[in-house]
Short mmCIF file of C-alpha atoms in Angstrom, two decimals:
data_model
loop_
_atom_site.label_atom_id
_atom_site.label_comp_id
_atom_site.label_asym_id
_atom_site.label_seq_id
_atom_site.Cartn_x
_atom_site.Cartn_y
_atom_site.Cartn_z
CA MET A 1 25.19 104.55 64.79
CA THR A 2 24.59 101.20 62.46
CA SER A 3 22.01 103.56 59.97
CA LEU A 4 23.58 104.94 57.41
CA ARG A 5 20.50 107.58 56.73
CA ALA A 6 20.52 107.87 60.71
CA ARG A 7 24.56 108.68 60.09
CA LEU A 8 24.10 110.92 57.39
CA LEU A 9 20.52 112.74 58.94
CA ALA A 10 23.10 113.17 61.93
CA ALA A 11 26.14 114.58 60.13
CA ALA A 12 23.57 117.06 57.98
CA THR A 13 21.40 117.90 61.49
CA ALA A 14 25.25 119.07 63.29
CA VAL A 15 25.97 120.81 60.02
CA LEU A 16 23.07 123.20 60.11
CA ALA A 17 22.64 123.60 63.48
CA ALA A 18 26.29 125.11 63.11
CA PHE A 19 25.32 127.29 59.55
CA PHE A 20 22.38 128.26 61.90
CA VAL A 21 24.36 129.45 64.67
CA LEU A 22 26.88 131.06 62.62
CA THR A 23 24.17 132.58 61.20
CA ALA A 24 22.56 134.08 64.06
CA ALA A 25 25.48 135.21 65.28
CA VAL A 26 26.56 137.46 62.27
CA LEU A 27 22.66 138.80 62.15
CA ASP A 28 22.65 139.95 65.65
CA SER A 29 25.84 141.30 65.12
CA ALA A 30 25.39 143.23 61.63
CA PHE A 31 21.74 144.61 63.00
CA ARG A 32 23.93 145.32 66.89
CA ASP A 33 25.83 147.24 65.06
CA SER A 34 23.88 148.74 62.68
CA THR A 35 21.32 149.90 65.32
CA LEU A 36 24.04 152.34 67.58
CA GLN A 37 25.09 153.35 64.42
CA ALA A 38 22.42 154.55 63.67
CA GLN A 39 21.34 155.55 67.45
CA ARG A 40 24.99 157.24 67.25
CA ASP A 41 24.43 159.62 64.12
CA LYS A 42 21.10 161.02 65.13
CA LEU A 43 23.10 161.83 68.76
CA GLU A 44 25.31 163.69 66.49
CA GLY A 45 22.79 165.13 65.11
CA LEU A 46 21.59 166.47 68.54
CA VAL A 47 24.59 167.38 69.40
CA TYR A 48 25.32 169.70 65.91
CA SER A 49 21.26 171.35 66.67
CA LEU A 50 22.67 171.94 70.30
CA LEU A 51 25.74 173.61 68.67
CA ALA A 52 23.90 175.73 66.48
CA ALA A 53 21.05 177.37 69.22
CA ALA A 54 24.60 178.01 71.75
CA ARG A 55 25.52 181.46 73.14
CA THR A 56 27.76 183.09 74.66
CA ASP A 57 26.33 184.75 78.32
CA ALA A 58 26.95 187.74 79.94
CA ASN A 59 29.74 186.33 81.84
CA GLY A 60 31.77 184.85 78.58
CA ASP A 61 30.85 181.24 79.23
CA LEU A 62 29.28 179.13 76.28
CA THR A 63 25.12 178.75 77.44
CA VAL A 64 22.59 176.82 75.39
CA GLU A 65 19.33 178.75 74.43
CA PRO A 66 16.57 176.77 75.64
CA ASN A 67 13.86 178.07 73.10
CA ASP A 68 15.87 177.20 70.29
CA ILE A 69 16.94 173.39 70.78
CA SER A 70 15.46 172.18 67.86
CA ASP A 71 13.71 168.25 69.74
CA ARG A 72 11.54 169.80 72.17
CA ARG A 73 12.17 166.47 74.68
CA LEU A 74 15.18 168.29 76.18
CA VAL A 75 12.77 170.46 77.22
CA GLN A 76 10.46 168.35 78.95
CA PRO A 77 10.92 166.65 82.59
CA ALA A 78 11.41 162.85 82.58
CA SER A 79 11.77 162.54 78.07
CA GLY A 80 14.49 160.32 77.85
CA LEU A 81 16.63 162.28 76.43
CA GLN A 82 19.40 165.03 78.40
CA ALA A 83 22.07 167.16 77.32
CA ALA A 84 24.64 168.55 79.06
CA LEU A 85 26.99 171.27 78.84
CA PHE A 86 31.67 171.21 80.51
CA ASP A 87 33.76 173.58 80.46
CA GLU A 88 37.41 172.42 80.72
CA ASN A 89 37.72 171.57 84.59
CA SER A 90 33.99 168.75 83.93
CA HIS A 91 31.81 171.55 85.62
CA LEU A 92 28.05 171.57 84.52
CA VAL A 93 27.77 174.85 83.04
CA TRP A 94 24.27 173.81 80.93
CA THR A 95 22.05 171.59 81.39
CA SER A 96 18.54 169.85 79.58
CA ALA A 97 15.44 170.08 81.65
CA GLU A 98 16.77 166.85 83.87
CA PHE A 99 20.29 165.14 83.40
CA LEU A 100 21.10 161.81 85.29
CA GLU A 101 23.44 162.04 87.97
CA VAL A 102 26.41 159.65 85.91
CA PRO A 103 30.13 160.83 86.46
CA PRO A 104 31.65 163.54 84.79
CA PRO A 105 32.53 161.98 80.97
CA LYS A 106 36.38 161.21 80.05
CA MET A 107 36.38 164.65 78.28
CA PRO A 108 37.46 163.84 73.90
CA GLU A 109 40.22 166.15 72.34
CA VAL A 110 38.91 169.10 70.26
CA GLY A 111 36.68 167.84 67.54
CA GLN A 112 36.60 163.97 68.40
CA TRP A 113 33.25 161.55 69.13
CA SER A 114 32.92 159.54 72.12
CA PHE A 115 29.88 156.71 72.09
CA HIS A 116 29.34 154.64 74.64
CA GLN A 117 26.29 152.44 75.50
CA LEU A 118 26.13 152.51 79.72
CA ARG A 119 24.13 149.17 81.44
CA LYS A 120 23.95 150.82 84.52
CA PRO A 121 21.76 153.23 84.64
CA PRO A 122 20.86 151.67 80.30
CA VAL A 123 21.89 155.23 77.53
CA PHE A 124 23.49 155.59 74.89
CA SER A 125 26.08 158.74 76.11
CA LEU A 126 27.36 160.84 73.04
CA SER A 127 30.13 163.30 73.86
CA TYR A 128 31.69 165.86 71.62
CA GLY A 129 35.17 167.85 72.31
CA LEU A 130 35.17 171.48 71.39
CA ARG A 131 36.93 175.18 71.18
CA TRP A 132 35.08 178.30 71.36
CA ILE A 133 36.11 181.27 69.88
CA ASP A 134 33.95 184.28 71.51
CA LEU A 135 34.33 188.04 70.61
CA ALA A 136 36.96 188.40 72.51
CA ASP A 137 38.95 185.91 70.76
CA ASP A 138 38.98 184.18 74.57
CA PRO A 139 39.31 180.37 73.25
CA LYS A 140 37.97 177.88 76.01
CA ARG A 141 37.27 174.21 76.72
CA TYR A 142 34.44 172.27 76.01
CA THR A 143 32.51 169.48 75.39
CA PHE A 144 28.85 168.81 75.15
CA VAL A 145 27.56 165.17 75.84
CA VAL A 146 23.88 163.24 75.23
CA LEU A 147 22.22 160.91 76.75
CA GLU A 148 19.41 159.09 75.88
CA ASP A 149 17.23 156.48 77.79
CA ALA A 150 18.12 152.73 75.62
CA SER A 151 15.46 150.60 77.32
CA SER A 152 13.26 151.03 73.29
CA TYR A 153 16.25 149.78 71.83
CA GLU A 154 16.85 146.79 74.30
CA ARG A 155 13.52 145.75 73.61
CA GLN A 156 13.55 146.42 69.86
CA LEU A 157 17.08 144.47 70.61
CA ARG A 158 14.95 141.69 71.96
CA THR A 159 12.26 141.11 69.78
CA TYR A 160 14.88 141.31 66.75
CA ARG A 161 16.62 138.15 68.72
CA ARG A 162 13.21 136.26 69.35
CA GLU A 163 11.98 136.72 65.95
CA LEU A 164 15.42 135.87 64.45
CA TRP A 165 15.99 132.49 66.29
CA LEU A 166 12.27 131.87 65.57
CA TRP A 167 12.61 131.97 61.68
CA LEU A 168 15.75 130.23 62.23
CA ALA A 169 14.46 126.91 63.66
CA ALA A 170 11.99 127.62 61.44
CA ALA A 171 13.46 127.56 58.50
CA ALA A 172 16.63 125.12 59.98
CA GLY A 173 13.23 122.43 60.57
CA GLY A 174 11.91 122.68 56.81
CA LEU A 175 15.87 122.44 55.21
CA LEU A 176 15.73 118.86 58.30
CA LEU A 177 12.49 117.72 56.03
CA VAL A 178 13.69 118.55 52.85
CA GLN A 179 16.59 116.39 53.73
CA TYR A 180 15.42 113.70 55.24
CA LEU A 181 13.21 113.33 52.25
CA VAL A 182 16.42 113.87 49.53
CA LEU A 183 17.69 110.98 51.68
CA ARG A 184 15.24 109.17 51.93
CA TRP A 185 14.22 109.79 47.63
CA GLY A 186 18.46 109.20 47.62
CA LEU A 187 19.08 106.09 48.92
CA ALA A 188 15.61 104.15 47.97
CA PRO A 189 17.78 102.16 45.51
CA VAL A 190 19.43 100.52 48.41
CA ARG A 191 16.06 99.77 50.17
CA ARG A 192 14.92 98.22 46.81
CA LEU A 193 18.73 96.36 46.60
CA VAL A 194 17.80 94.73 50.59
CA ASN A 195 14.64 93.91 49.18
CA GLU A 196 15.42 92.17 46.43
CA LEU A 197 18.27 90.35 48.52
CA HIS A 198 15.74 89.33 50.81
CA ALA A 199 13.87 87.98 47.91
CA VAL A 200 16.74 86.01 46.63
CA GLU A 201 16.63 84.73 50.28
CA ARG A 202 13.76 83.48 50.44
CA GLY A 203 13.83 82.23 47.22
CA ASP A 204 11.01 83.78 45.37
CA ARG A 205 13.71 84.98 42.75
CA ALA A 206 16.73 83.57 41.54
CA GLU A 207 18.68 87.24 41.17
CA ILE A 208 18.60 91.10 41.13
CA HIS A 209 16.70 92.41 38.48
CA GLY A 210 16.50 95.58 39.74
CA ALA A 211 17.70 98.85 37.15
CA TYR A 212 20.32 100.57 39.86
CA PRO A 213 22.29 104.20 39.58
CA ASP A 214 25.68 103.46 38.51
CA GLU A 215 27.16 103.69 42.01
CA LEU A 216 25.60 100.33 42.82
CA LEU A 217 25.48 98.56 39.47
CA PRO A 218 29.15 97.15 40.45
CA LEU A 219 27.65 95.71 43.24
CA THR A 220 23.92 94.04 41.87
CA GLN A 221 26.30 92.57 39.11
CA GLY A 222 28.79 91.05 41.51
CA LEU A 223 26.46 89.90 43.64
CA ASN A 224 24.85 88.38 41.43
CA ALA A 225 28.25 86.55 39.78
CA MET A 226 28.23 85.08 43.58
CA ILE A 227 25.22 83.85 42.87
CA ARG A 228 25.43 81.90 39.91
CA SER A 229 29.60 81.00 40.81
CA GLU A 230 27.46 79.57 44.34
CA ARG A 231 25.15 77.12 43.35
CA SER A 232 27.15 76.47 39.57
CA GLN A 233 29.90 75.08 42.30
CA GLN A 234 27.94 73.33 44.65
CA THR A 235 26.12 71.73 41.31
CA ARG A 236 29.68 70.30 41.08
CA TYR A 237 30.91 69.34 44.06
CA ARG A 238 27.39 67.42 44.26
CA ASN A 239 27.30 66.39 40.90
CA ALA A 240 31.68 65.29 40.97
CA LEU A 241 30.98 63.54 44.24
CA GLY A 242 28.07 61.32 42.82
CA ASP A 243 30.23 60.43 39.79
CA LEU A 244 33.32 59.31 42.06
CA ALA A 245 30.79 56.98 44.31
CA HIS A 246 29.92 55.95 41.95
CA SER A 247 32.98 54.93 40.16
CA LEU A 248 33.92 53.21 43.63
CA LYS A 249 31.18 51.24 43.75
CA THR A 250 32.29 48.47 41.22
CA PRO A 251 36.14 48.09 42.51
CA LEU A 252 33.90 47.63 45.94
CA ALA A 253 31.82 44.91 44.38
CA VAL A 254 34.43 42.95 42.99
CA LEU A 255 36.23 43.17 46.21
CA ARG A 256 33.65 41.55 48.22
CA GLY A 257 32.79 39.41 45.37
CA ILE A 258 36.50 38.29 45.24
CA SER A 259 35.89 38.14 49.23
CA ASP A 260 33.78 35.32 48.83
CA GLU A 261 35.01 32.68 46.08
CA THR A 262 36.11 29.53 47.77
CA ARG A 263 39.65 30.15 46.08
CA VAL A 264 40.94 32.45 48.17
CA PRO A 265 42.24 30.90 51.40
CA ASP A 266 40.10 31.27 54.54
CA GLU A 267 42.74 32.83 56.59
CA MET A 268 42.39 36.05 53.85
CA ARG A 269 39.00 36.02 53.12
CA GLN A 270 37.90 36.84 56.69
CA PRO A 271 40.24 40.03 57.39
CA LEU A 272 39.50 40.77 53.09
CA ARG A 273 35.73 41.61 54.05
CA GLU A 274 36.96 43.55 56.98
CA GLN A 275 39.19 46.41 55.07
CA VAL A 276 36.35 46.40 52.07
CA SER A 277 33.81 46.92 54.69
CA VAL A 278 36.38 49.31 56.19
CA MET A 279 37.04 50.95 52.45
CA GLN A 280 33.63 51.03 52.24
CA GLN A 281 32.80 52.80 55.04
CA ILE A 282 35.48 55.64 55.04
CA THR A 283 34.58 55.85 51.46
CA ASP A 284 30.53 56.68 52.18
CA TYR A 285 31.74 58.72 55.19
CA GLN A 286 33.94 61.54 53.23
CA LEU A 287 32.02 62.06 49.99
CA ARG A 288 29.33 62.48 53.36
CA LYS A 289 31.87 64.74 54.55
CA ALA A 290 32.31 66.40 50.98
CA ALA A 291 28.87 66.96 50.06
CA THR A 292 28.49 69.25 53.35
CA ALA A 293 27.27 72.81 51.91
CA GLY A 294 27.83 74.39 54.80
CA ARG A 295 26.67 77.63 55.58
CA ARG A 296 25.69 79.65 52.07
CA THR A 297 25.98 83.76 51.18
CA LEU A 298 22.21 83.60 50.45
CA ALA A 299 20.71 80.78 51.33
CA GLU A 300 16.99 80.14 50.94
CA PRO A 301 15.77 79.49 54.61
CA ILE A 302 13.64 76.22 54.76
CA VAL A 303 10.84 74.96 57.34
CA PRO A 304 12.85 72.04 59.29
CA GLY A 305 9.66 70.12 61.31
CA PRO A 306 8.80 68.84 57.77
CA ILE A 307 11.72 66.84 57.53
CA ALA A 308 12.09 66.23 61.26
CA VAL A 309 8.84 64.47 60.85
CA LYS A 310 9.69 62.36 57.37
CA ILE A 311 13.17 61.15 58.43
CA SER A 312 10.11 60.30 61.38
CA GLN A 313 8.84 57.87 59.29
CA ALA A 314 11.11 56.48 57.61
CA LEU A 315 12.44 55.54 61.15
CA THR A 316 9.13 54.28 62.69
CA LYS A 317 8.72 51.31 59.15
CA VAL A 318 12.86 50.57 60.14
CA TYR A 319 12.09 50.44 63.88
CA ALA A 320 8.37 48.95 63.27
CA ASP A 321 9.05 45.55 65.73
CA ARG A 322 10.45 48.52 68.69
CA GLN A 323 7.16 50.79 68.75
CA ILE A 324 9.12 53.53 68.69
CA LYS A 325 7.10 57.02 69.61
CA PHE A 326 8.25 60.26 67.98
CA ASP A 327 7.85 63.83 69.27
CA VAL A 328 8.24 66.44 66.51
CA ILE A 329 8.12 69.60 68.20
CA ALA A 330 8.62 72.86 66.01
CA PRO A 331 7.19 75.29 65.93
CA PRO A 332 5.33 77.00 61.90
CA SER A 333 6.50 79.68 62.06
CA LEU A 334 10.00 78.65 62.69
CA ARG A 335 12.72 78.81 59.90
CA MET A 336 16.34 78.51 59.96
CA ARG A 337 19.80 78.75 57.09
CA ALA A 338 20.56 75.78 55.73
CA ASP A 339 20.53 72.91 52.87
CA SER A 340 17.74 70.51 53.28
CA GLY A 341 20.35 68.22 52.44
CA ASP A 342 22.54 68.31 55.16
CA LEU A 343 19.39 68.73 57.50
CA PHE A 344 18.18 64.99 56.07
CA GLU A 345 22.39 64.28 57.24
CA MET A 346 22.54 65.53 60.29
CA LEU A 347 18.62 64.73 61.58
CA GLY A 348 18.96 61.41 59.96
CA ASN A 349 22.15 60.51 62.06
CA LEU A 350 20.75 61.66 65.28
CA MET A 351 17.23 60.09 65.44
CA ASP A 352 18.74 57.35 63.36
CA ASN A 353 21.19 56.38 66.71
CA ALA A 354 18.35 57.73 69.20
CA CYS A 355 16.39 55.14 67.48
CA LYS A 356 19.15 52.65 67.38
CA TYR A 357 20.89 53.09 71.22
CA GLY A 358 17.46 53.93 72.72
CA GLY A 359 14.84 52.71 74.38
CA HIS A 360 11.12 53.50 73.27
CA ARG A 361 10.39 56.71 72.86
CA VAL A 362 12.81 59.98 70.87
CA ARG A 363 11.87 63.43 70.79
CA VAL A 364 12.83 66.58 68.56
CA ARG A 365 12.63 69.55 69.56
CA PHE A 366 13.35 73.45 67.44
CA ALA A 367 13.57 76.21 69.31
CA ARG A 368 14.38 79.86 68.32
CA ASP A 369 18.17 80.94 70.80
CA GLY A 370 18.91 84.92 69.82
CA GLN A 371 19.81 84.60 66.74
CA ASP A 372 20.60 80.84 66.79
CA THR A 373 18.39 78.04 66.10
CA VAL A 374 18.65 75.16 68.50
CA ILE A 375 17.76 71.61 68.05
CA ASP A 376 17.50 69.54 70.52
CA VAL A 377 16.80 64.94 69.72
CA GLU A 378 16.57 63.27 73.23
CA ASP A 379 15.87 59.24 73.86
CA ASP A 380 14.79 57.19 76.70
CA GLY A 381 18.15 55.00 76.09
CA PRO A 382 21.29 54.30 78.42
CA GLY A 383 22.43 58.21 77.40
CA PHE A 384 25.94 58.40 77.01
CA PRO A 385 28.86 58.08 79.27
CA GLU A 386 31.04 60.73 80.87
CA ASP A 387 33.43 61.15 78.65
CA ALA A 388 31.48 61.50 74.99
CA GLN A 389 32.26 65.29 75.08
CA GLU A 390 35.88 64.57 75.10
CA LEU A 391 35.63 61.89 72.38
CA LEU A 392 33.28 64.23 70.26
CA GLN A 393 36.08 67.10 70.11
CA ARG A 394 39.56 64.26 69.85
CA GLY A 395 37.86 63.94 66.34
CA VAL A 396 36.08 60.94 64.12
CA ARG A 397 39.26 58.48 62.57
CA ALA A 398 38.63 55.85 66.09
CA ASP A 399 34.77 55.90 65.51
CA ILE A 400 35.30 55.17 62.06
CA GLN A 401 36.96 52.68 61.78
CA LYS A 402 34.62 50.59 63.69
CA PRO A 403 31.74 49.94 62.20
CA GLY A 404 28.06 51.24 63.70
CA GLN A 405 29.89 52.53 66.46
CA GLY A 406 29.95 56.43 66.46
CA ILE A 407 29.92 57.56 62.20
CA GLY A 408 26.14 59.25 62.31
CA LEU A 409 27.91 61.30 65.51
CA ALA A 410 31.06 62.05 63.62
CA ALA A 411 29.06 62.73 60.27
CA VAL A 412 26.90 65.02 62.00
CA PHE A 413 29.40 66.52 64.36
CA GLU A 414 31.51 67.68 60.96
CA VAL A 415 28.05 69.08 59.14
CA VAL A 416 27.92 71.03 62.46
CA LYS A 417 31.00 72.09 61.95
CA ALA A 418 30.47 73.64 58.85
CA TYR A 419 27.81 75.70 59.71
CA GLU A 420 30.61 76.94 62.63
CA GLY A 421 28.18 75.72 65.08
CA ARG A 422 28.16 74.04 67.89
CA ILE A 423 27.18 70.18 69.59
CA GLU A 424 27.23 69.59 73.44
CA LEU A 425 26.35 65.95 73.97
CA GLY A 426 24.09 65.60 77.69
CA ARG A 427 21.32 64.06 79.68
CA SER A 428 18.11 64.24 78.55
CA ASP A 429 14.93 64.69 80.68
CA LEU A 430 13.76 61.28 79.42
CA GLY A 431 16.62 59.13 81.38
CA GLY A 432 18.59 58.60 77.68
CA ALA A 433 21.13 60.86 76.21
CA ARG A 434 20.54 64.50 74.62
CA VAL A 435 22.28 65.70 71.08
CA THR A 436 21.77 69.12 71.05
CA VAL A 437 22.21 71.09 67.88
CA ARG A 438 23.25 74.93 68.21
CA LEU A 439 23.70 76.68 64.51
CA PRO A 440 24.32 80.44 63.65
CA ALA A 441 21.99 82.14 61.70
#
């Protein structure tokens, strides 16, 4: 899960779900306990009313006068309320209008209560143990049992649970919505920072200027310092390399002039010229290599098509006698993160090599492959030898020693390497060479 907002929402949802499940369990248990306690209290009151209506019959056994029963449901059939009296041997000695056929209850101790909820049939059962002492002072052991239909309780419990979960679900949905809005509001500075970074990458602004919370200030200040440092460093590098190139130009010109003087022996003149030429090539190559900007953290994306068109127009004049036809294929919407100077260096060398070693046609094609930008430069010349890729991988020192023999391709290789890209040499469908450069976004 890569989205920070999604992670926070998932965590909040999990916490809320656990909270509401626990809340529902606690409320359900509290409601059930309170309802059962109320049911027990009601049945206990009914037992006390039966004790008040209890009498001793002619045989000395305890019985209940129907006319003295306060709750008239006990004398009404199918009322859902029944009562019975058992002696110490669990024999039924008195019953209300009807009594369910249930197993004889477990006789509680004298003065003790036994409350149960039976599942089959669904009834509440309350038993009370007592000792009855008549006028003959003959104590006898009895148990009052009261049964009440539990269907009403179960309907009430189902209704409560349905309402409980309905309201809890509504509350959870409302809280999640509030949580989402709070997260959206809380993460708004982060989204604003991302938008400013994109604006810097597009070149719409130079730095990050928005006001941000205290937690993000060190990040924005660090990003601005990095942007300024990177641009300043790149400028210093290029200025220093320009000064170096200018400083080396005069000594090399002097040496070249000395090689042309007549006082220099003929056997030394040619070797001196060759060494000066090699020094010039090495200096140019190393300066180009050091000046390569490479991948920058917040580089502005550029459109490569116009750069290729400009280079093709310049090469058309250079190779006017060859009448080379250039095909530049680049989608107008394609942009790539690269330094324009690096792109000029890379395309210039590749297209110049294609003109130099090709025939009469050069094709430059830009495409997007996933996150990579793919550049193909093709010609209709003889193409590369079979071991061209291996020669490229071995390095560029051997090429540098020979003017015009692969120096441009070696420079391209260094630029591509600075961008952590790949370069492949192959054969084009035009019949000649194809150089494929793949640069990551």
